[in-house]
């Protein structure tokens, strides 16, 4: 199992980024796909027509989101922690994901870069 950690610069306030990551309608705008999401610990979610599924664990408004992402039933829980820090250009987003299966790591992290956080970045840059 591997861990992925990366920082992204997003040209928006931490509150705007947080809302884009936690409001179902906002998530649909920047993903262009079906979403099921409730900003409440203990709720399950589905992004990209079910390509990413998991459970919401913690929310700290404008600062932090913690989720468990599913990689099949046999694997250890994969925990995603997104931290938002205000900086001069908007927001420094720290993305950390633990327990990514070795065989999925390269494809999965490319998907995070290109679609998940890449899509979020494109959304704010195009405004």
Tab-separated table of C-alpha atoms in Angstrom, residues 8-23 39 60-65 82-94 120 124:
chain	number	residue	atom	x	y	z
A	8	UNK	CA	-2.032	22.368	-5.432
A	9	UNK	CA	-2.372	26.165	-5.812
A	10	UNK	CA	-5.971	27.202	-6.434
A	11	UNK	CA	-6.906	30.808	-7.312
A	12	UNK	CA	-9.843	31.075	-4.877
A	13	UNK	CA	-10.352	31.512	-1.145
A	14	UNK	CA	-10.253	28.442	1.130
A	15	UNK	CA	-13.991	28.895	1.769
A	16	UNK	CA	-14.760	28.851	-1.984
A	17	UNK	CA	-12.628	25.733	-2.494
A	18	UNK	CA	-14.240	24.041	0.506
A	19	UNK	CA	-17.732	24.741	-0.844
A	20	UNK	CA	-16.733	23.428	-4.286
A	21	UNK	CA	-15.616	20.163	-2.639
A	22	UNK	CA	-18.591	19.712	-0.294
A	23	UNK	CA	-21.753	20.942	-2.040
A	39	UNK	CA	-21.672	17.341	3.930
A	60	UNK	CA	-13.864	21.574	9.366
A	61	UNK	CA	-15.438	24.434	7.396
A	62	UNK	CA	-12.945	26.140	5.085
A	63	UNK	CA	-10.006	24.155	6.473
A	64	UNK	CA	-10.196	20.374	6.230
A	65	UNK	CA	-12.103	17.421	4.771
A	82	UNK	CA	-7.669	17.597	2.176
A	83	UNK	CA	-6.296	20.638	4.009
A	84	UNK	CA	-6.903	24.180	2.807
A	85	UNK	CA	-4.490	26.993	3.678
A	86	UNK	CA	-4.910	30.615	2.652
A	87	UNK	CA	-1.984	32.059	0.735
A	88	UNK	CA	-1.206	35.101	-1.465
A	89	UNK	CA	-2.600	33.479	-4.618
A	90	UNK	CA	-5.749	32.075	-2.995
A	91	UNK	CA	-5.516	28.589	-1.501
A	92	UNK	CA	-2.779	26.049	-0.992
A	93	UNK	CA	-4.552	22.678	-1.042
A	94	UNK	CA	-2.756	19.721	0.532
A	120	UNK	CA	-11.208	21.703	-9.593
A	124	UNK	CA	-11.499	28.189	-10.663
